Coordinates of C-alpha atoms and ligand atoms in Angstrom, one line a residue:
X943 CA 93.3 70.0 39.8
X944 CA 94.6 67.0 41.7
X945 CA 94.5 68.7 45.1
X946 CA 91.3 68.9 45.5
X947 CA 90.8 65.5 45.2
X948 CA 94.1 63.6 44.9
X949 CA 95.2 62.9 48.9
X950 CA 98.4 61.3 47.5
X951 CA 99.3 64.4 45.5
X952 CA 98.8 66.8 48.6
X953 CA 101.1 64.2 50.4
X954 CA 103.7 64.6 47.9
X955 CA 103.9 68.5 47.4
X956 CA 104.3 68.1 51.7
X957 CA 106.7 66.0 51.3
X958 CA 108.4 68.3 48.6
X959 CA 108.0 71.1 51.1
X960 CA 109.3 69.5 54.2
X961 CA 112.3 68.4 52.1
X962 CA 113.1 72.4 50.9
X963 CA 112.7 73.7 53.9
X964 CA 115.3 71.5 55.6
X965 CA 117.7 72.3 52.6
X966 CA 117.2 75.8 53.0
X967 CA 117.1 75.6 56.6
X968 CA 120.5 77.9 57.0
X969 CA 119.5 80.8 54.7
X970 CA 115.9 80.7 56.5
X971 CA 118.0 81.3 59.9
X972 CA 120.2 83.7 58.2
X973 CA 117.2 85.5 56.7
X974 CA 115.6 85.8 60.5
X975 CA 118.7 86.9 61.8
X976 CA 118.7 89.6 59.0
X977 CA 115.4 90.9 59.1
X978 CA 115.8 91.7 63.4
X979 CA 118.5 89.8 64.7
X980 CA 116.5 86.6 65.7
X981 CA 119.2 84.5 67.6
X982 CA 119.5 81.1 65.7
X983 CA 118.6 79.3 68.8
X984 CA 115.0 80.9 68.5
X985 CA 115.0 80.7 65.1
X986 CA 115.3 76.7 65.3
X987 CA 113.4 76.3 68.2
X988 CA 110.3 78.5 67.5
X989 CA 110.2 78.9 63.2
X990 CA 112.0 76.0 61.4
X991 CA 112.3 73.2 63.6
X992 CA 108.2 73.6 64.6
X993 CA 107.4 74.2 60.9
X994 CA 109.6 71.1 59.9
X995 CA 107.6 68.9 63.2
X996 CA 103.9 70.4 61.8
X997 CA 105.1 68.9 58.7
X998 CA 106.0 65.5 59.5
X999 CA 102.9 65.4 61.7
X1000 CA 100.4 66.8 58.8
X1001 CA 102.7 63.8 56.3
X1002 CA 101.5 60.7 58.9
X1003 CA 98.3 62.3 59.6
X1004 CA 96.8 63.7 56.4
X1005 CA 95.1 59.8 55.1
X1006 CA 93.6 59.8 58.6
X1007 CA 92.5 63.8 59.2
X1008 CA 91.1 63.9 55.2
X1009 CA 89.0 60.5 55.4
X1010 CA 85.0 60.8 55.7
X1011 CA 84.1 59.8 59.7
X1012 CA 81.4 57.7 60.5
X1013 CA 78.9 59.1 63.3
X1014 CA 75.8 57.3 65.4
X1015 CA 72.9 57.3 63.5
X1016 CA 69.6 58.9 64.5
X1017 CA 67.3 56.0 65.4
X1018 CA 64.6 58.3 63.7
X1019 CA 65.9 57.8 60.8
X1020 CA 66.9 53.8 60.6
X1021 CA 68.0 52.4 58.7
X1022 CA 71.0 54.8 57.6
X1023 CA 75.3 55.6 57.2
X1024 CA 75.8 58.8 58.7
X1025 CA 79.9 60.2 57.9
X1026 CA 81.0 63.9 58.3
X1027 CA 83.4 64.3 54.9
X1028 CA 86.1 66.8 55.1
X1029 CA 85.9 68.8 52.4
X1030 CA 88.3 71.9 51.3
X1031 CA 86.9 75.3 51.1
X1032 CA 88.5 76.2 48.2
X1033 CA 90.8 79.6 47.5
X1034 CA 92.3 80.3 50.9
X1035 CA 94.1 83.7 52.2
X1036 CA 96.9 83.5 54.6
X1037 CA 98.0 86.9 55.9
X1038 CA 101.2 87.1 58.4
X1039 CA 102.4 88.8 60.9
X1040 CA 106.4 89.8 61.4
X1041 CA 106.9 88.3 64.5
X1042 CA 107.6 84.9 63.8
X1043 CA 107.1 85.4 60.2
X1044 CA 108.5 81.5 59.1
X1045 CA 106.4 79.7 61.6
X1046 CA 103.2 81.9 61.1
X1047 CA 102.8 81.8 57.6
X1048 CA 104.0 78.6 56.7
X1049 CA 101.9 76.8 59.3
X1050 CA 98.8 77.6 58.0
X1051 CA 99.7 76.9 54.5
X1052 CA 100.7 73.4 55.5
X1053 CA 97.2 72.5 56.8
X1054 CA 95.2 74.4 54.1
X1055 CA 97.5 72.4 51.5
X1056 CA 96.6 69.7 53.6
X1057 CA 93.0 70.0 53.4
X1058 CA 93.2 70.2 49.8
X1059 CA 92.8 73.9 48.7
X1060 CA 94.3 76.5 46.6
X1061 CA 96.3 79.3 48.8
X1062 CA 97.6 82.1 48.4
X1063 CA 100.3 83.6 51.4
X1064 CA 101.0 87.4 52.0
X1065 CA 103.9 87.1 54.7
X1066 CA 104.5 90.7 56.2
X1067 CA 106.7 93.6 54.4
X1068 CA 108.3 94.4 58.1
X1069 CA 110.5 91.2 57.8
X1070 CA 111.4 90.9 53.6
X1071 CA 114.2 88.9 53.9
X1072 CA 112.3 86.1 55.2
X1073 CA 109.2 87.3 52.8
X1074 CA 111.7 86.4 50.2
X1075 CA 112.5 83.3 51.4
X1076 CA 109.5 82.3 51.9
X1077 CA 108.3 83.0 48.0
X1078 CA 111.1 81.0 47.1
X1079 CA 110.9 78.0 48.5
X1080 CA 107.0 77.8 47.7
X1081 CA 107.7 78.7 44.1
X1082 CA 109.8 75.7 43.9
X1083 CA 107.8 73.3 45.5
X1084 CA 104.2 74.4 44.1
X1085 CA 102.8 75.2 41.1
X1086 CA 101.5 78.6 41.2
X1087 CA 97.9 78.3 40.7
X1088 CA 97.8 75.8 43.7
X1089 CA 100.1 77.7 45.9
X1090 CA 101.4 81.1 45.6
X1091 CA 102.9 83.5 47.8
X1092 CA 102.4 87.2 47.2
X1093 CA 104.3 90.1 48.8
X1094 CA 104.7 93.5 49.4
X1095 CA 102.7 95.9 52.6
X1096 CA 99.6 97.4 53.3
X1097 CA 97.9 97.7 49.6
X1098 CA 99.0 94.3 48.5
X1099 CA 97.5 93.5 51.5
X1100 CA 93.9 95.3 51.2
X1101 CA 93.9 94.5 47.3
X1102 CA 94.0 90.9 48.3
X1103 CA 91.4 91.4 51.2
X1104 CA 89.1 93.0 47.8
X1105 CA 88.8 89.8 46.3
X1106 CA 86.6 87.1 47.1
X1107 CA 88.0 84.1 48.9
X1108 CA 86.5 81.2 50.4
X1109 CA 88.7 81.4 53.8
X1110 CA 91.1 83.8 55.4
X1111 CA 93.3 83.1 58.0
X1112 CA 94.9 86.4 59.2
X1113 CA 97.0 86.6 62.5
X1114 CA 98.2 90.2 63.2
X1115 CA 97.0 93.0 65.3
X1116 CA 93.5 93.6 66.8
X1117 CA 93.1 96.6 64.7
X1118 CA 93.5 94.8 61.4
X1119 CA 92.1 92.1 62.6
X1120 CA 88.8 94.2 62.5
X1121 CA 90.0 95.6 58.4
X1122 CA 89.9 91.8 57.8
X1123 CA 86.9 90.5 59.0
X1124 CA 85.0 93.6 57.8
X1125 CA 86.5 92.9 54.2
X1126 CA 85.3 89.1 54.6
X1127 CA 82.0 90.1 56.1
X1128 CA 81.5 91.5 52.6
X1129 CA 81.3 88.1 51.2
X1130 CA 80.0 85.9 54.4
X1131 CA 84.1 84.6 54.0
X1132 CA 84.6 82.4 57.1
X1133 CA 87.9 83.9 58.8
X1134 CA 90.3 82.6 61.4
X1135 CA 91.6 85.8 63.6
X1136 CA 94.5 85.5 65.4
X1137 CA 95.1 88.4 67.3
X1138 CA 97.0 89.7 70.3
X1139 CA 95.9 91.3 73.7
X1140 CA 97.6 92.1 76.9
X1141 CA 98.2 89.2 78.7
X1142 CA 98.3 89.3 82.4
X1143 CA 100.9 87.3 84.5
X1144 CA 99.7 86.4 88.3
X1145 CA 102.0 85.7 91.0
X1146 CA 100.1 84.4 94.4
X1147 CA 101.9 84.2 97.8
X1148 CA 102.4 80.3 96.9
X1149 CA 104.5 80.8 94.5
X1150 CA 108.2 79.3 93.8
X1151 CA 109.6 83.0 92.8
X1152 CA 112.7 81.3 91.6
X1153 CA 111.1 79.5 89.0
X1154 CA 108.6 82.1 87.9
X1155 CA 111.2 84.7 87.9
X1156 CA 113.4 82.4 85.4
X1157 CA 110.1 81.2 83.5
X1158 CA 108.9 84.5 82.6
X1159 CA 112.2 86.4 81.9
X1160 CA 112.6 83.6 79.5
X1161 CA 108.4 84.2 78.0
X1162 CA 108.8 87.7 77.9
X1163 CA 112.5 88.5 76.9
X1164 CA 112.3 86.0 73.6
X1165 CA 112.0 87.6 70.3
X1166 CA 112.6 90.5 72.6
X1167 CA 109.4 90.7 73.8
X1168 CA 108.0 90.7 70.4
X1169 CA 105.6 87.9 70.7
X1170 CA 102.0 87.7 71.0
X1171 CA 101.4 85.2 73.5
X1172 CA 104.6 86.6 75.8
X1173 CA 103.6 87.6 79.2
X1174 CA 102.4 91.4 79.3
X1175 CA 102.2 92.7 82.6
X1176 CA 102.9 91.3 86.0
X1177 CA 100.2 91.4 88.8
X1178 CA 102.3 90.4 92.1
X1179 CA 101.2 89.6 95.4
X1180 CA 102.5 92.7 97.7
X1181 CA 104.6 91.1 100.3
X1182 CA 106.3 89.3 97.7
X1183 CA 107.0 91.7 95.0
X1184 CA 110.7 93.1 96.1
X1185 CA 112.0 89.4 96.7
X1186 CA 110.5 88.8 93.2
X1187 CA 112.1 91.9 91.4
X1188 CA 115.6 90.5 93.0
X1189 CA 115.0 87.3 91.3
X1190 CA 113.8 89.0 87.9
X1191 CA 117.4 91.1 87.6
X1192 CA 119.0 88.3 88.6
X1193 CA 117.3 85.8 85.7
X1194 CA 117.6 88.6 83.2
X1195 CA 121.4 89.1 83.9
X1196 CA 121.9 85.7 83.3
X1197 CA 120.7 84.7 80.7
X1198 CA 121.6 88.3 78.6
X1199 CA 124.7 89.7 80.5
X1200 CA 125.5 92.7 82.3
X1201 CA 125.1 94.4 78.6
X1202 CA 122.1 92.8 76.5
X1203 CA 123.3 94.9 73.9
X1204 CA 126.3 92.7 73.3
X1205 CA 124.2 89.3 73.5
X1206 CA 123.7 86.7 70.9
X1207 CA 120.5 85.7 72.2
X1208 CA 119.1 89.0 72.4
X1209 CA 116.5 90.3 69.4
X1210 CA 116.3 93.7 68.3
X1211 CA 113.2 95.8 67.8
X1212 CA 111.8 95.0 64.0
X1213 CA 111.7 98.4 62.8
X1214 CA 112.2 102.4 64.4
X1215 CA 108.8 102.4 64.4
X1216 CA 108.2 100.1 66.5
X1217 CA 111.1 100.7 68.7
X1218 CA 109.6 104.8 69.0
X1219 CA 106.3 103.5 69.9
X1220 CA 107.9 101.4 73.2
X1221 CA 110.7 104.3 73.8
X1222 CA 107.8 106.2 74.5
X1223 CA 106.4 103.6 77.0
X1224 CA 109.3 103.9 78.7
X1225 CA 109.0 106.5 81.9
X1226 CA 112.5 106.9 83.3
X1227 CA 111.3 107.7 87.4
X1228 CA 109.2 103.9 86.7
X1229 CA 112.5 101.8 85.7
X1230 CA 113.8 99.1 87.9
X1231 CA 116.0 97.9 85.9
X1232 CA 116.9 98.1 81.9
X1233 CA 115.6 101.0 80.3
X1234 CA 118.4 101.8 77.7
X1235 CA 117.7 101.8 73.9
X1236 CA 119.4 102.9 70.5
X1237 CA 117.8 104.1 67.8
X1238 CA 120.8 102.8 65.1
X1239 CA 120.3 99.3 66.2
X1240 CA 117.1 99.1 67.1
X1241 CA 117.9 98.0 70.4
X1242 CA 115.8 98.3 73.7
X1243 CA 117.4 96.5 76.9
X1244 CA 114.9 94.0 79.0
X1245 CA 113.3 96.5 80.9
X1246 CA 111.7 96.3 84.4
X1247 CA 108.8 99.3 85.3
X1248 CA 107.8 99.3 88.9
X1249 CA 104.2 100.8 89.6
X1250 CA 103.3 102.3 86.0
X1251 CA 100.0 104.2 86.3
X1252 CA 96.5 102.6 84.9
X1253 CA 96.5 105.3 82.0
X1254 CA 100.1 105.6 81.3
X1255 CA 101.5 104.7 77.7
X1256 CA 102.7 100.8 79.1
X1257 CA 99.3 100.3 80.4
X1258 CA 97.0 101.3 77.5
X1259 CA 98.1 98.4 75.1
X1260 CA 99.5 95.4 74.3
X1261 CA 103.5 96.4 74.8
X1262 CA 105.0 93.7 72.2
X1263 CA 108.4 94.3 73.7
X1264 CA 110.6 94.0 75.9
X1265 CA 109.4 96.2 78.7
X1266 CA 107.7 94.4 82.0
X1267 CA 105.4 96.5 84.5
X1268 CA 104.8 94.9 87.8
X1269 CA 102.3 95.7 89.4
X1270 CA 101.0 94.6 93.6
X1271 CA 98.2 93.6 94.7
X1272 CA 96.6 93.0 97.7
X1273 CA 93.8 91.0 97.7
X1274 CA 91.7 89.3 94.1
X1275 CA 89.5 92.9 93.7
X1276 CA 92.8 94.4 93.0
X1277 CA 93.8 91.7 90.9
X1278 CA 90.0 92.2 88.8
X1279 CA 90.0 96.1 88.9
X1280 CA 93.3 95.6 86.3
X1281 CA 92.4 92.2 84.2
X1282 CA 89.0 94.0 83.7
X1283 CA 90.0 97.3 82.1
X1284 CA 91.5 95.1 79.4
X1285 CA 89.8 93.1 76.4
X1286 CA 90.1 89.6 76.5
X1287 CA 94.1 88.7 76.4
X1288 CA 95.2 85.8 74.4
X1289 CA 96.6 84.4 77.2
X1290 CA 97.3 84.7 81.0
X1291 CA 100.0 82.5 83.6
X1292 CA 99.2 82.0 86.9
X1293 CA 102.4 81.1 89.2
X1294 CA 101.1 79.8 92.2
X1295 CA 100.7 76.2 94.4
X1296 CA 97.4 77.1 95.7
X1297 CA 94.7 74.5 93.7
X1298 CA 91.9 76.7 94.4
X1299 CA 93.3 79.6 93.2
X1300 CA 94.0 77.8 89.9
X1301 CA 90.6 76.9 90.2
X1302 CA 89.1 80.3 90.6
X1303 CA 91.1 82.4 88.3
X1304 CA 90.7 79.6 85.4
X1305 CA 86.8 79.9 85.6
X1306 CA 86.7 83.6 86.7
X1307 CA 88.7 85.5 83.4
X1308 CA 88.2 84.2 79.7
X1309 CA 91.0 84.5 78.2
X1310 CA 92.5 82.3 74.8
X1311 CA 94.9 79.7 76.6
X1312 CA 97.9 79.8 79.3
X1313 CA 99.9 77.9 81.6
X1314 CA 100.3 77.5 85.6
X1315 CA 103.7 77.7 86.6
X1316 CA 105.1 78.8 83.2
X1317 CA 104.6 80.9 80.3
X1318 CA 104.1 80.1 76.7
X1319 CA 104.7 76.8 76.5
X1320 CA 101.1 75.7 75.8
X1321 CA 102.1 76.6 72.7
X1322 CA 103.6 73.8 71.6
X1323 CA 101.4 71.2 72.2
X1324 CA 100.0 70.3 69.0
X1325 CA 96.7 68.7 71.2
X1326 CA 95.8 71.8 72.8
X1327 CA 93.9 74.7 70.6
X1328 CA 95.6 78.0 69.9
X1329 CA 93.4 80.6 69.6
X1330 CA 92.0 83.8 71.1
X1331 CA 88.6 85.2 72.3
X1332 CA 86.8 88.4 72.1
X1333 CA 89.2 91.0 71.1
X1334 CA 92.2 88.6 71.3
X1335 CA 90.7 86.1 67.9
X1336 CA 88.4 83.9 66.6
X1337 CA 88.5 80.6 66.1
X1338 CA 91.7 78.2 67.1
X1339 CA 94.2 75.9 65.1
X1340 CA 97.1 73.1 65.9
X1341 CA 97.4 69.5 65.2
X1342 CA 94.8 67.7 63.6
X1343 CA 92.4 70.9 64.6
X1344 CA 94.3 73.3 61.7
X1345 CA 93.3 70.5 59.2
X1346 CA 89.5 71.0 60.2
X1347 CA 90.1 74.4 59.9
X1348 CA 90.6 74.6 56.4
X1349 CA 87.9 71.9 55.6
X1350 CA 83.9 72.3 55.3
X1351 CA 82.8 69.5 57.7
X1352 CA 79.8 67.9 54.6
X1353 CA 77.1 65.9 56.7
X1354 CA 76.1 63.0 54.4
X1355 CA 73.3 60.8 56.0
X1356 CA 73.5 57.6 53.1
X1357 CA 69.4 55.7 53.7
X1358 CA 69.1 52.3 52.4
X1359 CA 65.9 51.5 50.7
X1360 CA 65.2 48.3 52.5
X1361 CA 62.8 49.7 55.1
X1362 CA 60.7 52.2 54.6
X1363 CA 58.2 53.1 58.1
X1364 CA 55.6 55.0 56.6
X1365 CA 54.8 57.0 59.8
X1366 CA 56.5 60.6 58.5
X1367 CA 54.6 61.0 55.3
X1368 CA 51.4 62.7 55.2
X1369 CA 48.5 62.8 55.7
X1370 CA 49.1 62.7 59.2
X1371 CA 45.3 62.1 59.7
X1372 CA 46.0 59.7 63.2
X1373 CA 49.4 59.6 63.7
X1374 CA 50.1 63.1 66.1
X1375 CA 49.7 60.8 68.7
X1376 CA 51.4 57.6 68.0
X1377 CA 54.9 60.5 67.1
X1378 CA 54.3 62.2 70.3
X1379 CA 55.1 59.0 71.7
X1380 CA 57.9 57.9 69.7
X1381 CA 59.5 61.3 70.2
X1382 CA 59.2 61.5 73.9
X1383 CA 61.4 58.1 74.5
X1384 CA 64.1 59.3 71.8
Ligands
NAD2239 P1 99.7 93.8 61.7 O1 98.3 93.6 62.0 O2 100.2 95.2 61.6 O3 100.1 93.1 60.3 C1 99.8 91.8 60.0 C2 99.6 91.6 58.5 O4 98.5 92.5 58.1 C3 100.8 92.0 57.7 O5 101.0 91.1 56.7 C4 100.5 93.4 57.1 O6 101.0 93.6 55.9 C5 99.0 93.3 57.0 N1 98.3 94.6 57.2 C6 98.8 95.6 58.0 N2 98.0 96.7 58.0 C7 96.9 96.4 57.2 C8 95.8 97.0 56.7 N3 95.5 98.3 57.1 N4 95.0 96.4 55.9 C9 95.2 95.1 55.5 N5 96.3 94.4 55.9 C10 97.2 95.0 56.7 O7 100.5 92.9 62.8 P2 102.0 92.8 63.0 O8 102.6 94.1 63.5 O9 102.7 92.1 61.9 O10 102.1 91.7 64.2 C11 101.9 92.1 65.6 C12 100.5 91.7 66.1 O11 100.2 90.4 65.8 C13 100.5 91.8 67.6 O12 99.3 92.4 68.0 C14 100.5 90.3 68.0 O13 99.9 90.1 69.3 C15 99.7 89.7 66.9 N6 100.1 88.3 66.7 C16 99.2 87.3 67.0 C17 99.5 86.0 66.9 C18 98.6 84.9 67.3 O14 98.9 83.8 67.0 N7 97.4 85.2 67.9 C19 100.8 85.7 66.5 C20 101.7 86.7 66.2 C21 101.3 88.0 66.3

């Protein structure tokens, strides 16, 4: 199949894409909107217009990203070429999530399309009017046995993970994260996991509360909470944290009204599951602020819990919602007695002006990626890798990166026959120490 091979045809079918997706650019919105009431503001900013940049990125890029790359030689082995040749892996799996369920599966596919393989996309069943959407643009622009898009849930989803692949890229939940790699593991199938984790949020006694107050109502409060690098918990300095909780109402009032209910820019909960799994989160004597839901709109208002417990429901996992624990501290054992019940999050903020406490928190907690005075945005910077470690994913993606992702990197060392030093080949009889000293000035 030209794909494979043909860098001018993969061009071309992006090309095609990028052009459907603008023209169906309105029902994509609509079909967000549908599926959970994603305001079309987010819906631009964080699925179609950054699947539409990725695009015209991976279109200038691709002649660049997919040609072989010439490396120093080895002296030991002069006279030689030495390239690295990118080189697709073959029949890829993309699995999605529901959060962002444009952007996250049709990312992927761009650079494994890109890198010249064969790909088949299961978006998730929790959002099908984008699912749909999805399988229609991609069964107008590609041919099936190049790029296909199957949905449906859960057994679609492990039928898939039964066949052998060459590469799966899944981003969803820890738990299934695990499904999938033990399903690859079956296999040796490399995997890309792109999981989720509970991501702390620090505020020192240097911070501007102002800012991080409007900075993380607007990281946490997106997509309703529903997103997986969205700040998780907030670890405050003491003296500061009532000044900061007047800031937070203040910020989420603005920006959502005295009534979020009645906002355009507010999401709803994707499904009653979900929205029963963070009603029960919610312990009425710990709200601040917010704390209303309804079932028959899956609606839960920005809520604000002051204190929660270690072991109460918010605490345990990830929330995914719109609920926000704040938590003081006093001094940085505090601060490491709660990062360090936790996993590895996928990403932690620091709000702060003090350098060396940048300094020390950066090297102290591992964590996938994050920000200093803001949340989330590292996101969108196609030159920084997005990925998780430990619990919160393996392996990153972005920018040129997500075309390496999907491509075996094929050393090729290319000797010329010109020279040929006869010191390697055996016998060896008198030459141990005539390579000793060769090898100890290389
Ligand atoms: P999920 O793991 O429930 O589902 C993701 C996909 O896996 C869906 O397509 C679903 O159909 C499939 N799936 C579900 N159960 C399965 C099973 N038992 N076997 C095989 N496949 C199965 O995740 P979700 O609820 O769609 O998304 C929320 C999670 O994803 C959160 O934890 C969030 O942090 C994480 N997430 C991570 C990123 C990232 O980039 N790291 C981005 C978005 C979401």
């Amino acid at each position: 199949m030209d794909y494979k091979t043909n860098i001018n045809f993969r061009k071309e079918t992006l090309i095609k894409l990028l052009n459907a997706v603008i023209t169906h650019e309105k029902e994509i919105i609509q079909a967000l909107y549908d599926d959970f009431k994603k305001p079309a503001f987010e819906a631009v900013l964080t699925e179609t217009s950054y699947v539409i940049s990725e695009l015209k990125d991976t279109i200038k890029n691709i002649k660049k990203w997919s040609k072989p790359k010439r490396v120093f030689p080895s002296i030991l082995n002069f006279p030689s070429k030495d390239y690295i040749y990118k080189e697709p892996y073959g029949k890829v799996l993309i699995i999605a999530p529901w959060n962002y369920p444009f952007q996250l599966a049709l990312c992927p596919l761009i650079s494994a399309v890109a890198a010249g393989n064969q790909v088949v996309v299961k978006p998730s069943e929790l959002t099908p009017k984008t699912s749909e959407i999805i399988a229609e643009i991609i069964a107008k622009v590609f041919d099936k046995t190049h790029v296909e898009v199957i949905e449906g849930g859960v057994e679609v989803s492990q039928k898939l993970l039964s066949e052998r692949w060459d590469y799966i890229f899944f981003t969803g939940s820890v738990a299934v994260g695990k499904i999938v790699a033990k399903a690859a593991a079956e296999n040796l199938t490399p995997v890309t996991l792109e999981l989720g984790g509970k991501n702390p949020c620090i505020i020192d006694e240097t911070a501007n509360l102002k800012m991080a107050a409007k900075r993380i109502v607007w990281g946490k409060f997106m997509n309703a909470g529903q997103t997986c690098i969205a700040p998780d918990y907030i670890l405050i300095q003491k003296d500061m944290k009532s000044h900061f909780i007047g800031y937070l109402k203040e910020e989420i009032t603005k920006a959502y009204g005295k009534n979020p209910s009645e906002s355009p820019d507010y999401a709803r909960i994707v499904n009653t599951k979900n929205w029963q799994r963070l009603v029960d989160m919610i312990e009425p004597e710990k709200v601040i602020f917010g704390g209303q839901s309804d079932i028959k709109n899956c609606y839960i208002a920005p809520t604000l819990m002051e204190e929660p417990l270690p072991y109460s429901q918010v605490m345990k996992d990830e929330i995914f919602g719109p609920i926000l624990p704040i938590i003081a501290y006093e001094n940085e054992t505090d601060i490491e007695t709660v990062i360090s019940r936790y996993e590895k999050s996928l990403a932690l903020y620091l709000f702060t002006e003090n350098h060396i406490f940048t300094k020390q928190m950066i090297q102290k907690y591992s964590f996938g990626g994050g920000c200093v005075n803001d949340t989330m945005v590292h996101f969108s910077n196609k030159r920084l890798p997005f990925g998780g470690v430990g619990h919160s994913g393996i392996g990153a993606y972005h920018g040129s990166l997500s075309f390496d992702v999907f491509s075996h990197r094929k050393s090729i060392l290319k000797k010329s026959n010109f020279l040929d030093l006869p010191m390697r080949y055996a016998p060896y009889k008198d030459k141990l120490a005539t390579i000793k000293t060769i090898l100890k000035w290389l």
